Coordinates of C-alpha atoms in Angstrom, one line a residue:
X1 CA -21.9 -16.1 -19.0
X2 CA -19.8 -18.5 -20.9
X3 CA -17.1 -20.7 -19.3
X4 CA -14.3 -19.7 -22.0
X5 CA -12.0 -22.6 -20.9
X6 CA -14.4 -25.1 -21.1
X7 CA -15.5 -23.8 -24.6
X8 CA -12.0 -23.9 -25.8
X9 CA -11.1 -27.2 -24.4
X10 CA -14.3 -28.8 -26.1
X11 CA -13.4 -27.3 -29.3
X12 CA -9.8 -28.7 -29.3
X13 CA -11.1 -32.1 -28.1
X14 CA -13.7 -32.4 -31.0
X15 CA -10.8 -31.4 -33.6
X16 CA -8.8 -34.3 -32.0
X17 CA -11.7 -36.7 -32.4
X18 CA -11.9 -35.8 -36.3
X19 CA -8.0 -36.4 -36.4
X20 CA -8.5 -39.8 -35.1
X21 CA -10.8 -40.8 -37.9
X22 CA -8.5 -39.2 -40.4
X23 CA -5.5 -41.0 -39.0
X24 CA -6.0 -44.4 -37.7
X25 CA -2.3 -45.6 -37.7
X26 CA -0.8 -46.7 -34.2
X27 CA 1.7 -43.9 -34.2
X28 CA -0.7 -41.2 -35.0
X29 CA -3.3 -42.3 -32.4
X30 CA -0.4 -42.6 -29.6
X31 CA 0.6 -39.1 -30.5
X32 CA -3.1 -37.6 -30.4
X33 CA -4.0 -39.3 -27.4
X34 CA -0.8 -38.0 -25.6
X35 CA -2.2 -34.5 -26.8
X36 CA -5.7 -35.3 -25.6
X37 CA -4.1 -36.3 -22.1
X38 CA -1.9 -33.1 -21.8
X39 CA -5.1 -31.0 -22.8
X40 CA -7.3 -32.4 -20.1
X41 CA -4.7 -32.8 -17.3
X42 CA -4.1 -30.1 -14.8
X43 CA -0.7 -28.6 -14.4
X44 CA 1.3 -27.6 -11.4
X45 CA 0.4 -23.9 -10.2
X46 CA -2.8 -22.0 -10.4
X47 CA -5.2 -23.5 -12.8
X48 CA -8.8 -22.2 -13.1
X49 CA -11.7 -22.2 -15.6
X50 CA -11.7 -18.7 -17.3
X51 CA -15.0 -16.9 -17.0
X52 CA -16.4 -14.0 -18.8
X53 CA -18.0 -10.7 -17.1
X54 CA -20.6 -8.7 -18.8
X55 CA -18.5 -5.6 -17.8
X56 CA -15.7 -7.3 -19.8
X57 CA -18.0 -8.1 -22.8
X58 CA -19.4 -4.4 -22.8
X59 CA -15.9 -3.1 -23.7
X60 CA -15.9 -5.1 -26.9
X61 CA -18.5 -2.8 -28.3
X62 CA -18.2 0.3 -26.1
X63 CA -15.5 2.5 -25.1
X64 CA -15.6 3.5 -21.5
X65 CA -15.3 7.1 -20.5
X66 CA -15.6 9.4 -17.5
X67 CA -18.3 12.1 -16.9
X68 CA -17.8 14.6 -14.2
X69 CA -20.7 15.2 -11.9
X70 CA -19.9 18.9 -11.4
X71 CA -22.2 19.5 -8.5
X72 CA -20.2 17.0 -6.3
X73 CA -16.9 18.8 -6.5
X74 CA -15.7 19.6 -3.1
X75 CA -13.3 22.5 -2.4
X76 CA -11.8 22.4 1.0
X77 CA -8.4 24.1 0.1
X78 CA -9.1 26.9 -2.4
X79 CA -5.2 27.9 -2.3
X80 CA -4.5 24.8 -3.7
X81 CA -4.8 23.6 -7.5
X82 CA -4.3 19.8 -6.8
X83 CA -7.5 17.4 -6.5
X84 CA -8.3 14.0 -5.3
X85 CA -10.7 11.8 -7.3
X86 CA -13.7 9.4 -6.5
X87 CA -14.7 7.2 -9.5
X88 CA -18.1 5.7 -9.5
X89 CA -18.5 2.6 -11.7
X90 CA -17.3 -0.9 -12.1
X91 CA -13.7 -0.8 -11.4
X92 CA -12.7 -2.8 -14.5
X93 CA -13.9 0.2 -16.7
X94 CA -12.1 2.9 -14.3
X95 CA -8.9 0.7 -14.3
X96 CA -9.0 0.6 -18.3
X97 CA -9.2 4.6 -18.2
X98 CA -6.6 5.0 -15.5
X99 CA -4.2 2.9 -17.7
X100 CA -4.4 5.8 -20.0
X101 CA -3.8 8.7 -17.3
X102 CA -1.7 6.8 -14.8
X103 CA 0.3 4.0 -16.3
X104 CA 3.6 3.5 -14.2
X105 CA 2.5 6.5 -12.0
X106 CA 0.8 5.1 -8.9
X107 CA 3.0 4.7 -6.0
X108 CA 0.9 2.7 -3.6
X109 CA -2.2 0.6 -4.1
X110 CA -4.3 -0.7 -1.1
X111 CA -7.3 -2.9 -1.9
X112 CA -9.8 -4.9 0.1
X113 CA -11.5 -7.1 -2.5
X114 CA -14.3 -9.3 -2.0
X115 CA -13.4 -12.4 0.2
X116 CA -15.9 -15.0 -1.5
X117 CA -16.9 -16.3 1.8
X118 CA -20.2 -17.6 0.0
X119 CA -22.1 -15.2 2.4
X120 CA -23.3 -12.6 -0.2
X121 CA -20.0 -10.7 -0.3
X122 CA -19.1 -11.3 -3.9
X123 CA -21.3 -10.4 -6.8
X124 CA -20.3 -11.8 -10.2
X125 CA -22.3 -10.8 -13.2
X126 CA -25.1 -9.4 -11.1
X127 CA -25.5 -12.5 -8.9
X128 CA -24.1 -13.5 -5.5
X129 CA -21.7 -16.3 -5.5
X130 CA -23.0 -19.0 -3.2
X131 CA -20.8 -21.7 -1.3
X132 CA -22.3 -24.4 -3.7
X133 CA -20.9 -22.7 -6.7
X134 CA -18.7 -25.2 -8.1
X135 CA -17.0 -22.6 -10.0
X136 CA -16.8 -20.1 -7.1
X137 CA -12.9 -20.0 -7.0
X138 CA -12.5 -19.8 -10.9
X139 CA -15.1 -17.0 -11.0
X140 CA -13.2 -15.1 -8.1
X141 CA -9.8 -15.7 -9.8
X142 CA -11.1 -14.8 -13.4
X143 CA -12.6 -11.5 -11.6
X144 CA -9.4 -10.7 -9.8
X145 CA -6.9 -11.5 -12.5
X146 CA -8.1 -8.8 -14.8
X147 CA -7.9 -6.3 -12.4
X148 CA -4.6 -7.2 -10.9
X149 CA -3.0 -7.1 -14.2
X150 CA -4.0 -3.5 -14.7
X151 CA -2.9 -2.7 -11.1
X152 CA 0.7 -4.2 -12.0
X153 CA 0.8 -1.8 -15.2
X154 CA -0.5 1.2 -13.2
X155 CA 2.3 0.8 -10.3
X156 CA 5.4 2.8 -10.5
X157 CA 8.7 0.7 -11.0
X158 CA 9.1 1.4 -7.2
X159 CA 5.5 1.2 -6.1
X160 CA 4.1 -1.5 -3.9
X161 CA 0.5 -3.0 -3.5
X162 CA -1.3 -4.3 -0.2
X163 CA -4.1 -6.7 -0.6
X164 CA -6.3 -7.7 2.4
X165 CA -7.7 -11.2 2.2
X166 CA -8.7 -13.9 4.6
X167 CA -8.5 -17.9 4.3
X168 CA -11.2 -18.3 1.7
X169 CA -8.8 -17.2 -1.1
X170 CA -5.5 -16.5 0.4
X171 CA -4.0 -19.6 -1.4
X172 CA -5.4 -18.8 -4.6
X173 CA -4.5 -15.0 -4.3
X174 CA -0.7 -15.7 -3.5
X175 CA -0.2 -18.0 -6.5
X176 CA -2.2 -15.1 -8.8
X177 CA 0.0 -12.5 -7.4
X178 CA 3.1 -14.6 -8.1
X179 CA 1.9 -15.1 -11.6
X180 CA 1.2 -11.5 -12.2
X181 CA 3.8 -9.6 -10.0
X182 CA 6.5 -12.3 -10.1
X183 CA 7.3 -14.4 -6.9
X184 CA 10.7 -12.6 -6.6
X185 CA 8.5 -9.4 -5.8
X186 CA 6.6 -10.8 -2.9
X187 CA 7.7 -8.6 0.0
X188 CA 6.0 -11.0 2.3
X189 CA 2.5 -11.5 4.0
X190 CA 1.3 -9.4 7.0
X191 CA -1.1 -11.1 9.5
X192 CA -3.7 -8.8 10.9
X193 CA -4.8 -9.8 14.5
X194 CA -8.4 -8.4 14.2
X195 CA -8.5 -8.4 18.3
X196 CA -12.0 -9.9 17.7
X197 CA -13.0 -12.7 20.4
X198 CA -16.1 -13.6 18.5
X199 CA -16.5 -17.3 18.1
X200 CA -17.2 -17.4 14.5
X201 CA -16.7 -20.7 13.5
X202 CA -17.3 -24.3 14.7
X203 CA -13.8 -25.3 13.8
X204 CA -10.6 -23.0 14.7
X205 CA -11.6 -19.6 15.8
X206 CA -10.5 -17.1 13.1
X207 CA -9.2 -13.9 14.7
X208 CA -7.0 -12.7 12.0
X209 CA -6.8 -11.7 8.2
X210 CA -3.9 -11.3 6.0
X211 CA -2.2 -8.6 3.9
X212 CA -0.2 -9.8 0.8
X213 CA 2.5 -7.1 -0.1
X214 CA 4.2 -6.9 -3.5
X215 CA 6.4 -4.5 -5.3
X216 CA 6.2 -3.8 -8.9
X217 CA 9.7 -4.9 -9.6
X218 CA 13.1 -5.2 -8.1
X219 CA 15.6 -2.8 -9.9
X220 CA 19.1 -2.6 -10.0
X221 CA 21.1 0.7 -10.8
X222 CA 24.9 0.3 -10.7
X223 CA 24.7 -2.9 -8.8
X224 CA 22.8 -1.3 -6.2
X225 CA 19.4 -2.9 -5.2
X226 CA 16.5 -0.3 -5.4
X227 CA 13.1 -1.3 -3.9
X228 CA 10.1 0.1 -1.9
X229 CA 11.5 1.1 1.7
X230 CA 9.0 -0.5 3.9
X231 CA 10.0 1.0 7.0
X232 CA 8.3 3.3 9.4
X233 CA 9.8 6.5 10.7
X234 CA 8.7 7.8 13.8
X235 CA 9.8 10.8 16.1
X236 CA 10.7 9.7 19.7
X237 CA 11.6 11.6 22.9
X238 CA 13.7 9.6 25.2
X239 CA 14.6 10.9 28.8
X240 CA 18.1 12.6 28.7
X241 CA 20.6 13.7 31.2
X242 CA 23.2 16.3 31.8
X243 CA 26.7 15.9 32.9
X244 CA 28.6 19.0 33.0
X245 CA 28.3 20.6 29.4
X246 CA 27.6 17.0 27.9
X247 CA 24.3 15.5 27.3
X248 CA 23.3 11.9 27.2
X249 CA 20.6 9.2 26.9
X250 CA 20.5 5.7 28.1
X251 CA 20.3 3.0 25.4
X252 CA 20.2 -0.8 25.5
X253 CA 21.7 -3.0 28.2
X254 CA 24.9 -4.8 27.4
X255 CA 23.4 -8.3 27.7
X256 CA 22.8 -10.7 25.1
X257 CA 19.5 -12.1 24.1
X258 CA 17.9 -15.2 22.8
X259 CA 20.1 -18.1 21.1
X260 CA 23.6 -17.7 21.9
X261 CA 23.1 -15.3 25.0
X262 CA 23.8 -17.8 27.7
X263 CA 27.1 -18.2 29.7
X264 CA 27.8 -21.8 28.5
X265 CA 27.6 -20.6 24.8
X266 CA 29.9 -17.7 25.2
X267 CA 31.9 -18.4 28.5
X268 CA 34.4 -15.7 27.8
X269 CA 31.7 -12.8 28.5
X270 CA 30.9 -13.9 31.9
X271 CA 32.8 -11.5 34.4
X272 CA 31.3 -9.6 37.1
X273 CA 30.5 -5.9 37.1
X274 CA 31.3 -4.1 40.4
X275 CA 29.3 -0.9 41.0
X276 CA 29.7 1.6 43.9
X277 CA 26.2 3.4 44.3
X278 CA 28.0 6.1 46.4
X279 CA 30.7 6.9 44.1
X280 CA 29.2 5.7 40.8
X281 CA 32.5 3.9 40.2
X282 CA 32.2 0.8 37.8
X283 CA 34.7 -2.0 37.1
X284 CA 34.6 -5.3 35.1
X285 CA 36.5 -8.1 36.9
X286 CA 37.0 -11.6 35.4
X287 CA 36.6 -13.7 38.7
X288 CA 34.7 -16.8 37.3
X289 CA 35.6 -20.0 36.4
X290 CA 35.6 -20.7 32.6
X291 CA 35.5 -24.2 32.4
X292 CA 32.7 -24.9 34.9
X293 CA 30.9 -21.9 32.9
X294 CA 31.0 -24.4 29.7
X295 CA 28.8 -26.8 31.4
X296 CA 27.3 -25.7 34.7
X297 CA 24.4 -23.5 35.7
X298 CA 25.5 -23.0 39.4
X299 CA 25.9 -19.5 40.2
X300 CA 27.8 -19.9 43.4
X301 CA 30.4 -22.5 41.8
X302 CA 31.1 -20.3 38.8
X303 CA 31.5 -16.8 40.5
X304 CA 34.0 -15.9 43.0
X305 CA 33.2 -12.4 43.8
X306 CA 36.1 -10.1 45.3
X307 CA 35.8 -9.6 49.0
X308 CA 37.8 -6.3 49.0
X309 CA 35.7 -4.7 46.6
X310 CA 32.4 -5.8 48.5
X311 CA 34.0 -4.3 51.8
X312 CA 34.6 -1.0 49.9
X313 CA 30.8 -0.5 49.2
X314 CA 30.8 -2.2 45.7
X315 CA 28.0 -4.5 44.7
X316 CA 28.6 -7.5 42.3
X317 CA 26.3 -7.6 39.2
X318 CA 26.3 -10.6 37.0
X319 CA 24.5 -11.1 33.6
X320 CA 20.8 -11.8 34.0
X321 CA 19.6 -15.1 33.4
X322 CA 18.5 -16.1 29.7
X323 CA 15.6 -18.9 29.5
X324 CA 16.5 -20.0 33.1
X325 CA 20.3 -20.2 32.5
X326 CA 23.1 -17.9 33.4
X327 CA 23.4 -15.2 31.0
X328 CA 26.6 -13.3 29.3
X329 CA 27.5 -9.7 28.3
X330 CA 27.8 -8.4 24.9
X331 CA 31.0 -6.4 25.7
X332 CA 34.4 -8.1 26.8
X333 CA 35.6 -7.2 30.2
X334 CA 38.5 -5.4 28.5
X335 CA 36.1 -3.3 26.4
X336 CA 33.8 -2.6 29.4
X337 CA 36.7 -1.0 31.3
X338 CA 37.9 0.9 28.2
X339 CA 34.4 2.1 27.3
X340 CA 33.7 2.9 31.2
X341 CA 32.7 6.3 30.5
X342 CA 30.0 5.1 28.2
X343 CA 28.2 2.8 30.7
X344 CA 25.6 3.6 33.2
X345 CA 24.1 1.4 35.9
X346 CA 20.3 1.8 36.6
X347 CA 17.8 0.3 39.1
X348 CA 18.6 -0.7 42.5
X349 CA 20.1 -3.7 44.3
X350 CA 19.5 -6.6 43.3
X351 CA 17.7 -5.3 40.2
X352 CA 20.6 -3.5 38.6
X353 CA 20.8 -3.1 34.8
X354 CA 24.2 -2.3 33.0
X355 CA 23.2 0.0 29.9
X356 CA 25.2 2.0 27.4
X357 CA 25.3 5.9 27.6
X358 CA 24.9 7.5 24.4
X359 CA 26.5 11.2 24.3
X360 CA 24.6 13.5 21.8
X361 CA 24.8 17.1 20.7
X362 CA 23.1 19.8 22.7
X363 CA 20.9 20.5 19.7
X364 CA 19.2 17.2 20.0
X365 CA 17.9 17.8 23.4
X366 CA 14.6 19.4 24.0
X367 CA 13.1 20.3 27.5
X368 CA 9.5 19.8 28.6
X369 CA 8.1 20.3 31.9
X370 CA 11.4 20.9 33.5
X371 CA 12.7 17.5 32.1
X372 CA 15.4 16.9 29.5
X373 CA 14.5 14.5 26.4
X374 CA 16.7 13.4 23.4
X375 CA 14.8 13.9 20.2
X376 CA 15.4 11.4 17.5
X377 CA 13.7 10.1 14.3
X378 CA 14.0 6.2 14.3
X379 CA 13.2 3.5 11.5
X380 CA 11.4 0.3 12.3
X381 CA 11.0 -2.3 9.9
X382 CA 7.6 -3.4 8.7
X383 CA 6.7 -6.4 10.7
X384 CA 4.4 -9.5 9.7
X385 CA 2.1 -9.4 12.7
X386 CA 0.0 -6.4 13.3
X387 CA -2.8 -5.8 15.9
X388 CA -5.7 -3.5 14.3
X389 CA -9.1 -4.0 15.6
X390 CA -12.0 -4.5 13.3
X391 CA -14.1 -2.6 15.7
X392 CA -12.1 0.6 15.1
X393 CA -13.1 0.7 11.5
X394 CA -16.8 0.6 12.3
X395 CA -16.3 3.2 15.4
X396 CA -14.5 5.6 13.1
X397 CA -17.2 5.3 10.2
X398 CA -19.9 5.7 12.7
X399 CA -18.3 8.6 14.1
X400 CA -18.1 10.4 10.7
X401 CA -21.4 9.3 9.3
X402 CA -23.3 9.5 12.3
X403 CA -26.7 7.5 12.1
X404 CA -26.3 7.0 8.3
X405 CA -23.2 4.6 8.7
X406 CA -24.8 1.7 6.9
X407 CA -21.9 -0.3 5.9
X408 CA -20.6 -3.7 7.0
X409 CA -17.0 -4.2 8.1
X410 CA -15.2 -1.1 7.1
X411 CA -11.4 -1.3 7.2
X412 CA -9.3 -0.1 10.1
X413 CA -8.2 3.4 9.3
X414 CA -5.1 3.2 11.4
X415 CA -3.9 0.1 9.5
X416 CA -4.1 1.7 6.2
X417 CA -2.2 4.8 7.6
X418 CA 0.3 2.2 8.9
X419 CA 0.8 0.9 5.4
X420 CA 1.2 4.5 3.8
X421 CA 4.1 5.4 6.5
X422 CA 5.9 2.3 5.7
X423 CA 6.5 3.6 2.2
X424 CA 9.3 6.4 3.1
X425 CA 7.8 9.2 1.0
X426 CA 5.3 11.7 1.8
X427 CA 4.4 12.7 -1.6
X428 CA 2.6 9.8 -3.1
X429 CA -0.3 8.9 -5.3
X430 CA -2.5 6.1 -3.7
X431 CA -5.0 4.1 -5.7
X432 CA -7.7 1.9 -4.1
X433 CA -10.0 0.3 -6.6
X434 CA -12.1 -1.5 -4.1
X435 CA -12.8 1.7 -2.0
X436 CA -16.0 0.6 -0.1
X437 CA -16.7 3.1 2.4
X438 CA -13.7 5.4 1.5
X439 CA -11.4 4.6 4.5
X440 CA -8.4 4.8 2.3
X441 CA -9.3 8.3 1.4
X442 CA -9.8 9.5 4.9
X443 CA -6.4 7.8 6.0
X444 CA -4.7 9.7 3.3
X445 CA -6.2 13.3 4.4
X446 CA -5.5 12.6 8.0
X447 CA -2.0 11.5 7.4
X448 CA -1.3 14.5 5.4
X449 CA -2.7 16.8 8.3
X450 CA -0.4 14.6 10.8
X451 CA 2.9 15.0 9.0
X452 CA 2.5 17.6 6.4
X453 CA 2.5 15.2 3.6
X454 CA 1.2 15.9 0.1
X455 CA -0.4 12.4 -0.8
X456 CA -3.4 12.2 -3.3
X457 CA -5.8 9.3 -3.7
X458 CA -7.9 8.0 -6.4
X459 CA -10.8 5.7 -5.0
X460 CA -12.9 3.5 -7.4
X461 CA -16.2 1.8 -6.3
X462 CA -19.4 0.7 -7.8
X463 CA -22.8 2.3 -6.7
X464 CA -24.3 -0.9 -5.5
X465 CA -26.8 -0.1 -3.0
X466 CA -26.1 3.4 -3.5
X467 CA -22.9 3.1 -1.6
X468 CA -20.7 5.4 -3.6
X469 CA -23.1 8.3 -3.4
X470 CA -24.5 7.8 0.0
X471 CA -21.5 6.5 1.9
X472 CA -18.1 7.1 0.0
X473 CA -18.9 10.4 -1.1
X474 CA -20.7 11.4 2.1
X475 CA -17.8 10.1 4.2
X476 CA -15.0 12.4 2.2
X477 CA -17.4 15.2 2.1
X478 CA -17.8 15.0 5.9
X479 CA -14.2 14.7 6.6
X480 CA -13.1 17.8 4.2
X481 CA -15.8 20.1 5.2
X482 CA -16.1 19.0 8.9
X483 CA -19.9 18.9 8.6
X484 CA -22.1 15.6 8.7
X485 CA -24.9 15.2 6.4
X486 CA -27.3 15.9 9.2
X487 CA -25.6 19.3 9.7
X488 CA -23.9 18.5 13.0
X489 CA -20.2 19.4 13.3
X490 CA -17.6 16.5 12.8
X491 CA -14.4 18.4 12.9
X492 CA -12.6 21.6 11.7
X493 CA -12.3 20.0 8.2
X494 CA -9.2 19.1 6.2
X495 CA -7.6 21.1 3.4
X496 CA -8.2 19.0 0.4
X497 CA -10.3 19.1 -3.0
X498 CA -12.3 16.4 -4.5
X499 CA -13.7 15.5 -8.0
X500 CA -16.4 13.1 -8.5
X501 CA -16.6 11.0 -11.9
X502 CA -18.8 8.2 -13.0
X503 CA -18.1 5.9 -15.8
X504 CA -20.1 6.2 -19.0
X505 CA -19.9 4.5 -22.7
X506 CA -19.4 5.6 -26.1
X507 CA -20.4 3.0 -28.8
X508 CA -17.6 2.0 -31.1
X509 CA -19.9 2.0 -34.0
X510 CA -21.1 5.6 -33.2
X511 CA -20.9 7.8 -36.7
X512 CA -19.7 10.6 -34.3
X513 CA -17.2 8.7 -32.3
X514 CA -14.6 11.5 -32.7
X515 CA -16.8 14.2 -31.2
X516 CA -18.4 11.7 -28.7
X517 CA -15.0 11.1 -27.2
X518 CA -13.7 14.8 -27.3
X519 CA -16.8 15.6 -24.9
X520 CA -15.0 13.6 -22.2
X521 CA -11.4 14.7 -22.6
X522 CA -11.7 17.4 -20.0
X523 CA -12.2 14.7 -17.4
X524 CA -9.1 12.6 -18.6
X525 CA -6.9 15.8 -18.4
X526 CA -8.0 16.6 -14.9
X527 CA -7.5 13.1 -13.8
X528 CA -4.1 12.7 -15.3
X529 CA -2.8 16.0 -13.9
X530 CA -4.7 16.1 -10.7
X531 CA -6.2 19.5 -11.7
X532 CA -9.2 21.5 -12.6
X533 CA -9.7 23.0 -15.9
X534 CA -10.6 26.3 -14.8
X535 CA -10.0 28.4 -17.9
X536 CA -7.5 30.6 -15.9
X537 CA -4.5 28.4 -15.1
X538 CA -5.6 25.4 -17.2
X539 CA -7.3 26.0 -20.6
X540 CA -8.6 23.6 -23.3
X541 CA -9.0 24.8 -26.8
X542 CA -10.7 22.7 -29.2
X543 CA -10.9 24.7 -32.6
X544 CA -9.4 27.4 -34.6
X545 CA -12.1 30.1 -33.4
X546 CA -11.3 29.3 -29.9
X547 CA -7.6 29.6 -30.4
X548 CA -8.2 33.1 -32.1
X549 CA -10.1 34.2 -29.3
X550 CA -7.5 32.9 -26.6
X551 CA -4.9 34.8 -28.7
X552 CA -6.8 38.1 -28.5
X553 CA -7.1 37.8 -24.6
X554 CA -3.9 36.2 -24.1
X555 CA -2.5 39.2 -21.7
X556 CA -5.4 38.5 -19.2
X557 CA -4.0 35.0 -18.4
X558 CA -1.8 36.1 -15.8
X559 CA -1.3 32.7 -13.8
X560 CA -1.5 30.3 -17.0
X561 CA 0.2 27.0 -16.3
X562 CA -0.8 24.9 -19.3
X563 CA -2.8 24.8 -22.5
X564 CA -4.5 21.5 -23.9
X565 CA -5.0 21.9 -27.8
X566 CA -7.1 19.8 -29.9
X567 CA -4.9 18.3 -32.7
X568 CA -7.2 19.8 -35.4
X569 CA -6.2 23.3 -34.4
X570 CA -3.6 24.8 -36.7
X571 CA -1.3 27.2 -35.0
X572 CA -0.3 30.4 -36.7
X573 CA 3.3 31.8 -36.5
X574 CA 2.2 34.4 -33.8
X575 CA 0.3 31.7 -31.8
X576 CA 3.3 29.6 -32.0
X577 CA 5.5 32.4 -30.7
X578 CA 2.9 33.2 -27.9
X579 CA 2.9 29.8 -26.5
X580 CA 6.7 28.8 -26.7
X581 CA 7.2 29.3 -22.9
X582 CA 3.9 27.7 -22.0
X583 CA 3.3 23.7 -21.4
X584 CA 1.3 22.7 -24.4
X585 CA -0.4 19.3 -24.7
X586 CA -2.2 17.9 -27.7
X587 CA -5.5 16.1 -27.4
X588 CA -6.9 13.5 -28.0
X589 CA -4.3 11.3 -29.3
X590 CA -2.7 10.9 -25.8
X591 CA -5.9 9.2 -24.5
X592 CA -8.1 7.5 -27.3
X593 CA -5.7 7.2 -30.1
X594 CA -6.0 3.5 -30.2
X595 CA -9.8 3.4 -30.1
X596 CA -9.8 6.2 -32.9
X597 CA -7.5 4.2 -35.0
X598 CA -9.5 1.1 -34.5
X599 CA -12.8 3.2 -35.7
X600 CA -10.6 4.5 -38.7
X601 CA -10.7 8.1 -37.4
X602 CA -6.7 8.3 -37.1
X603 CA -4.1 6.6 -39.1

């Protein structure tokens, strides 16, 4: 296909040559030459040769639509009206349609795009991009730029996108995302330790990949910064203890760590803790040489332990060393003695540890196996380095698909679940438009089962080598139904429903374009609202005759939720009154108004 940037540049340079012939004075030539120099020179930032795709050219003459493959619908939860979606076709066409149904409504996007390694992993215009291709990066950027622009528009204002990538395009992708999402919305780059010891290079062995994380935008409400909460909440059980009618658990030690945690840096925090193992009595005593503590590392010179206390059965505990140097406490001696009741000494001589004792309500204590535990929900920040083995992705897929698991390098499902739990909501709409084997879909369904969430997914993938039909769909079917394609049992199944769409096209010059588009309205409605048009709870009415029939049988619709009405239907007074308490949506303006106006069908 055409190199658009080169064509534009050559056209402008050709025009400048004509100007040179018309204007031969020195000032004009200087100005024209400066323009030419600016035109042909590179600028700082991401510069690439813009390339065109056949799938993009297709949309110049055709309108993409969805057609449901009804025989592939999966109902694993008959009590639920909600559906997940698998969209087969080029993701550029799917994204174009999703913009009509989900603009600003996607909470989380995870994608694992082609890495452009030059080893037949990236198809561009029906051809694999080889390492020797001089425009390999430009083609990849052109490919990603269009799709990420859609992704940015699809995200909710508090949404977040995770993008897996490796060394081949990490630099280009970072600059591209900075341009599309804004550098200020880069939440960071995570590094996935693939836990793979394979020596796959003659240079530096690569055991990692990257995950770029961006939010849609940073919002401010009344001066408060609102952004995606990338934390992980976990329920933890800690050993707990009882003292009379009070309950407590043991928290961190009161010793400093890392930089600034040495005695010479904080000499006022270097006292001795005296502890009596028999009576559990504790006492902080300042019995050290402060001046020596500032510039010495000799324990015997600095500390002068109280012989009287030692003779009474006390042991002397000083702060543990930090990086080979004498350490210090986090509490002052005064605070230690004041908070004595909130201190506990654990371990045995000489390995004693001085820790905080935290008293909690009885309601936070649970008993298991005759032991007490403190139950808490704790938050931890997302970390930039993660350990997720590549082998797990293969093992999980093989377990689901059995012998039919023919797919290279499926993603680690635990990693995707980790990303989803970082967004501190359990009701999410998740999009993966490079769905591959369907790992994201399985991660969503299993995570819902684990924590009672109500997440829904939309997966997009092409059907190259029958991947969508034979891998993605079959994997989701097995996970939901619990039965593999060979009839063997995989699990008890999961409560979820799925619809399967394929991308199709309506010619823009069709004489029946209005009716052609109307034939695909049902798919758009179902996708937008995550439902099934069942003519019970959700009804579509396309003409006056259908509306009259609907009015006659209206009493039979006991569970009616919404009615979708063609804009050409004229409601009578009685029909308007009948529907006054029902959700009504007018079609098709909400989906194809631009295309119909372009064709002269609407004005």
